[in-house]
Amino acid sequence: MPVDHRTRQPLGYLHGGASVALAETVASVGAFQLIDREKEICFGLEINANHLRPKRDGKVTAEGTVIHRGRTTQVWEVKIKDENNHLICISRCTIAVVKKEQERK
C-alpha cells in the first residue's frame, strides 16, 4: 500500500486507520480462502492494532497468518512492514464464519 496523500494523517504520517483497513483486508481475504464459499461467508468481528513505527512515505506490505481456524471463527495475525522489513504495525483480527441463509434452513 502506498504511503502518500491518500493514506497519511494530517501530520504527514501513515494513518493508523489505513493500517487497520489494510490488516482487515488481508485477514478477510485469507479467511475467504479457507471457508466453503458455497455454504459460508465471513465477516470481520474484531480487530486491534499496535502501531510500532512511524512511516512518512514509500510503501508498506502486509502478510497475514492464520492463528486459529475454528468452525465459526478464525483469528489472524497481520504484520505490516516497510521496504526495509521494519515492522510498522502488528494486528490481530478475528473473523466470523457464518452459514449462508439458504444453509440455515
mmCIF file of N, CA and C in Angstrom, residues 27-61:
data_model
loop_
_atom_site.group_PDB
_atom_site.id
_atom_site.type_symbol
_atom_site.label_atom_id
_atom_site.label_comp_id
_atom_site.label_asym_id
_atom_site.label_seq_id
_atom_site.Cartn_x
_atom_site.Cartn_y
_atom_site.Cartn_z
ATOM 1 N N ALA A 27 -6.670 -10.130 6.379
ATOM 2 C CA ALA A 27 -7.289 -11.202 7.162
ATOM 3 C C ALA A 27 -8.566 -11.708 6.493
ATOM 4 N N SER A 28 -9.374 -10.805 5.973
ATOM 5 C CA SER A 28 -10.636 -11.197 5.331
ATOM 6 C C SER A 28 -10.404 -12.003 4.062
ATOM 7 N N VAL A 29 -9.448 -11.578 3.251
ATOM 8 C CA VAL A 29 -9.133 -12.323 2.022
ATOM 9 C C VAL A 29 -8.574 -13.700 2.379
ATOM 10 N N GLY A 30 -7.713 -13.748 3.393
ATOM 11 C CA GLY A 30 -7.180 -15.039 3.831
ATOM 12 C C GLY A 30 -8.278 -15.959 4.331
ATOM 13 N N ALA A 31 -9.166 -15.422 5.155
ATOM 14 C CA ALA A 31 -10.266 -16.223 5.697
ATOM 15 C C ALA A 31 -11.167 -16.739 4.582
ATOM 16 N N PHE A 32 -11.433 -15.895 3.608
ATOM 17 C CA PHE A 32 -12.292 -16.270 2.482
ATOM 18 C C PHE A 32 -11.718 -17.477 1.735
ATOM 19 N N GLN A 33 -10.385 -17.581 1.690
ATOM 20 C CA GLN A 33 -9.749 -18.705 1.007
ATOM 21 C C GLN A 33 -9.921 -20.022 1.772
ATOM 22 N N LEU A 34 -10.226 -19.934 3.065
ATOM 23 C CA LEU A 34 -10.284 -21.130 3.905
ATOM 24 C C LEU A 34 -11.696 -21.623 4.201
ATOM 25 N N ILE A 35 -12.713 -20.916 3.735
ATOM 26 C CA ILE A 35 -14.092 -21.339 4.016
ATOM 27 C C ILE A 35 -14.676 -22.085 2.819
ATOM 28 N N ASP A 36 -15.790 -22.745 3.053
ATOM 29 C CA ASP A 36 -16.567 -23.356 1.973
ATOM 30 C C ASP A 36 -17.441 -22.245 1.392
ATOM 31 N N ARG A 37 -17.001 -21.661 0.296
ATOM 32 C CA ARG A 37 -17.680 -20.487 -0.270
ATOM 33 C C ARG A 37 -19.075 -20.783 -0.799
ATOM 34 N N GLU A 38 -19.389 -22.044 -0.999
ATOM 35 C CA GLU A 38 -20.744 -22.412 -1.414
ATOM 36 C C GLU A 38 -21.722 -22.308 -0.240
ATOM 37 N N LYS A 39 -21.230 -22.543 0.982
ATOM 38 C CA LYS A 39 -22.103 -22.631 2.147
ATOM 39 C C LYS A 39 -21.871 -21.555 3.197
ATOM 40 N N GLU A 40 -20.729 -20.884 3.146
ATOM 41 C CA GLU A 40 -20.364 -19.951 4.222
ATOM 42 C C GLU A 40 -19.957 -18.588 3.675
ATOM 43 N N ILE A 41 -19.982 -17.620 4.559
ATOM 44 C CA ILE A 41 -19.497 -16.269 4.268
ATOM 45 C C ILE A 41 -18.740 -15.822 5.519
ATOM 46 N N CYS A 42 -17.843 -14.862 5.368
ATOM 47 C CA CYS A 42 -17.086 -14.419 6.541
ATOM 48 C C CYS A 42 -17.109 -12.899 6.657
ATOM 49 N N PHE A 43 -17.011 -12.446 7.913
ATOM 50 C CA PHE A 43 -17.065 -11.017 8.239
ATOM 51 C C PHE A 43 -16.033 -10.711 9.317
ATOM 52 N N GLY A 44 -15.483 -9.504 9.267
ATOM 53 C CA GLY A 44 -14.628 -9.053 10.354
ATOM 54 C C GLY A 44 -15.452 -8.913 11.629
ATOM 55 N N LEU A 45 -14.955 -9.452 12.734
ATOM 56 C CA LEU A 45 -15.668 -9.429 14.012
ATOM 57 C C LEU A 45 -14.984 -8.496 15.012
ATOM 58 N N GLU A 46 -13.658 -8.524 15.051
ATOM 59 C CA GLU A 46 -12.893 -7.696 15.989
ATOM 60 C C GLU A 46 -11.500 -7.498 15.413
ATOM 61 N N ILE A 47 -10.919 -6.331 15.680
ATOM 62 C CA ILE A 47 -9.551 -6.073 15.238
ATOM 63 C C ILE A 47 -8.869 -5.175 16.255
ATOM 64 N N ASN A 48 -7.589 -5.430 16.463
ATOM 65 C CA ASN A 48 -6.772 -4.497 17.231
ATOM 66 C C ASN A 48 -5.458 -4.311 16.491
ATOM 67 N N ALA A 49 -4.764 -3.254 16.808
ATOM 68 C CA ALA A 49 -3.504 -2.968 16.119
ATOM 69 C C ALA A 49 -2.575 -2.210 17.046
ATOM 70 N N ASN A 50 -1.303 -2.555 16.961
ATOM 71 C CA ASN A 50 -0.256 -1.800 17.634
ATOM 72 C C ASN A 50 0.585 -1.140 16.550
ATOM 73 N N HIS A 51 0.602 0.175 16.560
ATOM 74 C CA HIS A 51 1.379 0.948 15.589
ATOM 75 C C HIS A 51 2.756 1.161 16.208
ATOM 76 N N LEU A 52 3.770 0.525 15.636
ATOM 77 C CA LEU A 52 5.072 0.426 16.282
ATOM 78 C C LEU A 52 6.115 1.402 15.765
ATOM 79 N N ARG A 53 5.952 1.861 14.537
ATOM 80 C CA ARG A 53 6.965 2.712 13.929
ATOM 81 C C ARG A 53 6.274 3.663 12.962
ATOM 82 N N PRO A 54 6.631 4.947 12.984
ATOM 83 C CA PRO A 54 6.007 5.880 12.039
ATOM 84 C C PRO A 54 6.536 5.674 10.623
ATOM 85 N N LYS A 55 5.733 6.078 9.659
ATOM 86 C CA LYS A 55 6.109 5.954 8.244
ATOM 87 C C LYS A 55 5.578 7.180 7.519
ATOM 88 N N ARG A 56 6.453 7.879 6.783
ATOM 89 C CA ARG A 56 6.058 9.110 6.085
ATOM 90 C C ARG A 56 5.808 8.920 4.589
ATOM 91 N N ASP A 57 6.558 8.043 3.953
ATOM 92 C CA ASP A 57 6.416 7.873 2.502
ATOM 93 C C ASP A 57 6.881 6.483 2.105
ATOM 94 N N GLY A 58 6.797 6.205 0.821
ATOM 95 C CA GLY A 58 7.175 4.885 0.325
ATOM 96 C C GLY A 58 5.976 3.964 0.265
ATOM 97 N N LYS A 59 6.178 2.748 0.737
ATOM 98 C CA LYS A 59 5.077 1.787 0.729
ATOM 99 C C LYS A 59 5.225 0.833 1.906
ATOM 100 N N VAL A 60 4.131 0.184 2.220
ATOM 101 C CA VAL A 60 4.117 -0.870 3.226
ATOM 102 C C VAL A 60 3.461 -2.102 2.613
ATOM 103 N N THR A 61 3.840 -3.249 3.120
ATOM 104 C CA THR A 61 3.235 -4.504 2.677
ATOM 105 C C THR A 61 2.734 -5.251 3.908
#
